Every structure is written in C-alpha cells, then in structure tokens.
XYZ file of C-alpha atoms in Angstrom:
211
model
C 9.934 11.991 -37.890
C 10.929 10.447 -34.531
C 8.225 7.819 -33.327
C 6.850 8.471 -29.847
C 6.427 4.155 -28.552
C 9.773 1.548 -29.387
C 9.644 0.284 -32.755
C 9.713 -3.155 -31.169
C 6.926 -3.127 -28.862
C 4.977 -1.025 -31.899
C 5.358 -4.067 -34.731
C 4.384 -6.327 -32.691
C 1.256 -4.814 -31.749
C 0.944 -3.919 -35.485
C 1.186 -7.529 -36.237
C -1.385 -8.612 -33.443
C -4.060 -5.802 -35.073
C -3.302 -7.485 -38.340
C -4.325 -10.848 -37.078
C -7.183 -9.953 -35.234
C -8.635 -8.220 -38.131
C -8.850 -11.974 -39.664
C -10.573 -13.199 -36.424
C -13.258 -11.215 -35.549
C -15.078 -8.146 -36.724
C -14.889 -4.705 -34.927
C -14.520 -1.275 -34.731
C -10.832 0.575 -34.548
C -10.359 3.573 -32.167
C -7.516 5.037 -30.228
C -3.794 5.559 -31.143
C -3.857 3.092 -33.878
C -6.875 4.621 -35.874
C -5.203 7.707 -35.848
C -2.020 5.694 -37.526
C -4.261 4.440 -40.091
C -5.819 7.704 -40.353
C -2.515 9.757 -41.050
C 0.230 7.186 -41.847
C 2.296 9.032 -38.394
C 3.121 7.376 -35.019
C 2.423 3.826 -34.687
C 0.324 2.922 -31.418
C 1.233 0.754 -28.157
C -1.824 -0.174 -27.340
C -5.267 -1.930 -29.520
C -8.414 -0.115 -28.695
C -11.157 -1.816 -30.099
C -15.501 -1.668 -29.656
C -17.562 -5.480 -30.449
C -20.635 -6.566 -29.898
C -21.084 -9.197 -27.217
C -21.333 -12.187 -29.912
C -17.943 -11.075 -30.602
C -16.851 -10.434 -27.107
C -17.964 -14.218 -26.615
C -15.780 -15.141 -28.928
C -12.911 -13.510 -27.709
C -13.290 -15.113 -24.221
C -13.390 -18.293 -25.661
C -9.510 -17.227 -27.082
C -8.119 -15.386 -24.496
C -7.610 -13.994 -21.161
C -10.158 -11.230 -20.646
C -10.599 -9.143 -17.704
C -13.348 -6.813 -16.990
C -12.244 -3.300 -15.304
C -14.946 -2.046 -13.827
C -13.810 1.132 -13.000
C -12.655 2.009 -16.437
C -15.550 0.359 -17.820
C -13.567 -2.007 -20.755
C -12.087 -5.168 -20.836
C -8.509 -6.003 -21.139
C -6.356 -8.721 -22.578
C -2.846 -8.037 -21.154
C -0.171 -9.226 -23.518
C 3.489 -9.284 -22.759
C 4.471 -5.645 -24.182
C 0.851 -3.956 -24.842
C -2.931 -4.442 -24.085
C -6.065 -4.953 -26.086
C -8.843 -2.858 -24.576
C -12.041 -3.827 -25.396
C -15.057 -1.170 -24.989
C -19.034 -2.815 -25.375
C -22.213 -0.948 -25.673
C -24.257 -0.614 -22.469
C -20.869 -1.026 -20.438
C -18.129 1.101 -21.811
C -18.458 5.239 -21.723
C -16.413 7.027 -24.504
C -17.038 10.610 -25.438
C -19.517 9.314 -27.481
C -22.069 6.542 -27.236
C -20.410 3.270 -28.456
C -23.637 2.087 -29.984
C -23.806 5.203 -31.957
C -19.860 4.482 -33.334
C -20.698 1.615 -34.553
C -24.314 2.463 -36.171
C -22.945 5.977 -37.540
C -19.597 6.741 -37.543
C -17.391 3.763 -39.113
C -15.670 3.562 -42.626
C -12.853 0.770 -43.737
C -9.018 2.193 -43.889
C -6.695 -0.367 -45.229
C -9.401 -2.708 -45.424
C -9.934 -2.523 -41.648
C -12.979 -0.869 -40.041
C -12.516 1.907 -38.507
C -14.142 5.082 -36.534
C -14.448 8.315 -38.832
C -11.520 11.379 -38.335
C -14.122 13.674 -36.411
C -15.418 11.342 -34.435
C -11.942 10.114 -33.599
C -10.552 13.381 -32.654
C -13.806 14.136 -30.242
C -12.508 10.316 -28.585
C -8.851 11.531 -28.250
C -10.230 14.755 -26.875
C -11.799 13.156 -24.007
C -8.689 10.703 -23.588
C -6.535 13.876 -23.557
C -8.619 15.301 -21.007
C -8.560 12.696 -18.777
C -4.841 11.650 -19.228
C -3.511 15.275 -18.744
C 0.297 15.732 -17.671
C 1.041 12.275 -18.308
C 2.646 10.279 -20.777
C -0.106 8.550 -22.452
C -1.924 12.233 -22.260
C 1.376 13.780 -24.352
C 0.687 10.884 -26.846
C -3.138 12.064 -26.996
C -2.309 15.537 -27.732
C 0.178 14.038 -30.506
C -2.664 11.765 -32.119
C -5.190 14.989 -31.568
C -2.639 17.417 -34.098
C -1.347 14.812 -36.503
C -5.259 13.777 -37.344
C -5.725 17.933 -37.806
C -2.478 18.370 -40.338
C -2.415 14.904 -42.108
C -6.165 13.213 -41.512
C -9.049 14.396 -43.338
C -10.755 16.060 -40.710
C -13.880 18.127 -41.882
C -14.184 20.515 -39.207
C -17.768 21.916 -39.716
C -18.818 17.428 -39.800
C -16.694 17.878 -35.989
C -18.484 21.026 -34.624
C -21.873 19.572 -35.884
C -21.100 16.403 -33.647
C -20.012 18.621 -30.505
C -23.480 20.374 -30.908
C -25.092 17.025 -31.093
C -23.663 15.012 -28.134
C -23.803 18.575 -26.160
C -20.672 19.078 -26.056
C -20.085 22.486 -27.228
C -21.998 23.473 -23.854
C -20.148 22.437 -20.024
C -17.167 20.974 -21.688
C -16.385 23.144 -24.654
C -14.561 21.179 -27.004
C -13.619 23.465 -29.307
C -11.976 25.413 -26.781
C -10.574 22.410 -25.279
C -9.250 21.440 -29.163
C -7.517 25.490 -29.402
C -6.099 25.153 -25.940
C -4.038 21.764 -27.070
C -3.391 23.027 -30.488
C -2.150 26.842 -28.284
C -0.526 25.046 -25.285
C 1.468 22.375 -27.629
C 4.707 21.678 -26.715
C 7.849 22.820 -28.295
C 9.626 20.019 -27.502
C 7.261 17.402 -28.791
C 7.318 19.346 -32.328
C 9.605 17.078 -33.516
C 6.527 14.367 -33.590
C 4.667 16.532 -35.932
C 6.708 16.533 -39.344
C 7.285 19.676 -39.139
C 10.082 22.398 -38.072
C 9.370 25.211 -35.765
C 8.341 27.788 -38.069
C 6.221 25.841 -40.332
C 4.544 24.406 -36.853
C 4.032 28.121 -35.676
C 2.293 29.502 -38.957
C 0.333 26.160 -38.908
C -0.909 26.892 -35.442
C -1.747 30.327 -35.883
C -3.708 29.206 -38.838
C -5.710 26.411 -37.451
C -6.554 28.304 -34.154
C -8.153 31.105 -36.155
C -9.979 28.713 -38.124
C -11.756 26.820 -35.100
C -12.077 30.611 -33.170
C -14.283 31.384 -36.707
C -16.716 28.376 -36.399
C-alpha cells in the first residue's frame, strides 16, 4: 500500500509521539489515531487534547504558540507540528471536555479517542480542509477507519443524534458523499484494487442509507 506523507518526515514524528507518550499524559486524535486505529498511513502531524496542568508543563519544555484563530496551540518542529487542543479554548466537532471524560480507550498502550468519535473529528476536518491536500488525507483517514477500524456504526449515528449533528450538517450524508465521491486515483491508499473498492463502496453506502 503506497503511504500518503515521506517515510522520513513520518518516523520521525512516530518517534516524537513515542517520547511524548513518556512525558506527559493526553489524549490522541487526528491522522495518527487513525494509524493506531487501523495499522494504515502513518501521520505528519501530532494532534493531541491536555489539560492545562499538562499544557503547563509543556511550556515549561518547549516553544508553544497559541493560534487564536484556529483555536490550538502549536509547537513547530523542523518537519511536522504538535497541535495542541484544551477545553474551554479549542472547538472540535465535539466538545474536548467530553473526549476526554467519555470517549478515550488505550491502543498500543497509548490513550487514545474511540473509532466513532474519531471518524465524526475527521469528518469535520474533511469538511473544512476540502480540495486540499491535507483534506485528501482526511478523506483517506475517514475510509481506512470504515474498512480496517472497528467502527460500530449504530455507537456513530447515536453520537451524531447527540451532538445534533444529524440535523444542519448531516453527517451521515456528509460520511456517503466522501465514501460516493472517493477518488479513483487515491484507491491505491486503501489496500484495495478497483473492484474490490467498488463492491466495498456500494456496500457501505447502503448500509449508512439504512440507518
């Protein structure tokens, strides 16, 4: 399976993840849950949630800046960033307090956001990062999680009906238009060939268009 970021800037954000898991305690999202989540396409980027005790102590260890208008904080590295989302500051899809109170489990030992709740986050980055490159990457993450991750859809729809967003922006038809407007040419970052991809597709689209 080809791997979407260079191996090179992707081991050594691997390595940096592995090292801060030994510092400090928090909560994995993004492209690197999803890696831990279905074994496919290593991430760029380290998204992470803390609490502001551990925020404090990453200030005291790096370079943080605060973006205000993305509402995270940031330590740049040389080839990748750490992005750092806090309750009360940061706006995900869904509430960060609520990620961390409800919807964590440990993979590979490190703690980490659970499949559904991951694929609602990568829905909303895939939303916002349409047509671009980090957006193709989303829409990657968002159909290796449904063939390889243990996604239980009916634990997903429940949480769109909860956070209300089944309603204005319907998810579900948000997840069938990704899953129905997937490229061809990015099949090749799926594990599977073109056939098995269509009969796959056909399946899963059914499947959500039944909930």
């Amino acid at each position: 399976m080809n791997e979407f970021w260079n191996e090179l800037v992707t081991q050594a954000s691997w390595e940096r993840l592995q090292e801060l898991s030994k510092e400090i305690d928090f909560v994995l999202i993004g492209g690197w849950a999803a890696y831990l989540w279905t074994g496919k396409h290593k991430s760029k980027d380290i998204d992470i949630i803390v609490d502001y005790e551990t925020l404090a102590k990453l200030q005291q260890n790096y370079r943080l800046e605060k973006n205000e208008r993305l509402h995270k904080y940031e330590i740049k590295l040389e080839k990748f960033d750490i992005d750092i989302y806090v309750p009360f500051f940061s706006e995900l899809t869904l509430p960060v307090n609520d990620i961390m109170k409800d919807h964590t489990t440990k993979v590979q030992n490190i703690k980490t956001i659970k499949p559904e709740a991951l694929l609602i986050l990568k829905q909303g980055a895939e939303i916002a990062r349409r047509n671009s490159v980090k957006g193709i990457k989303d829409s990657i993450d968002i159909l290796t999680l449904l063939i390889y991750a243990p996604v239980d859809l009916k634990k997903y729809i429940a949480l769109l009906k909860e956070y209300k967003l089944d309603e204005n922006e319907d998810y579900k038809k948000e997840l069938v238009a990704v899953i129905a407007n997937f490229s061809d040419n990015d099949i090749k970052y799926l594990g599977m060939d073109f056939q098995e991809f269509k009969k796959w597709k056909r399946k899963k689209i059914e499947e959500l268009r039944e909930m």
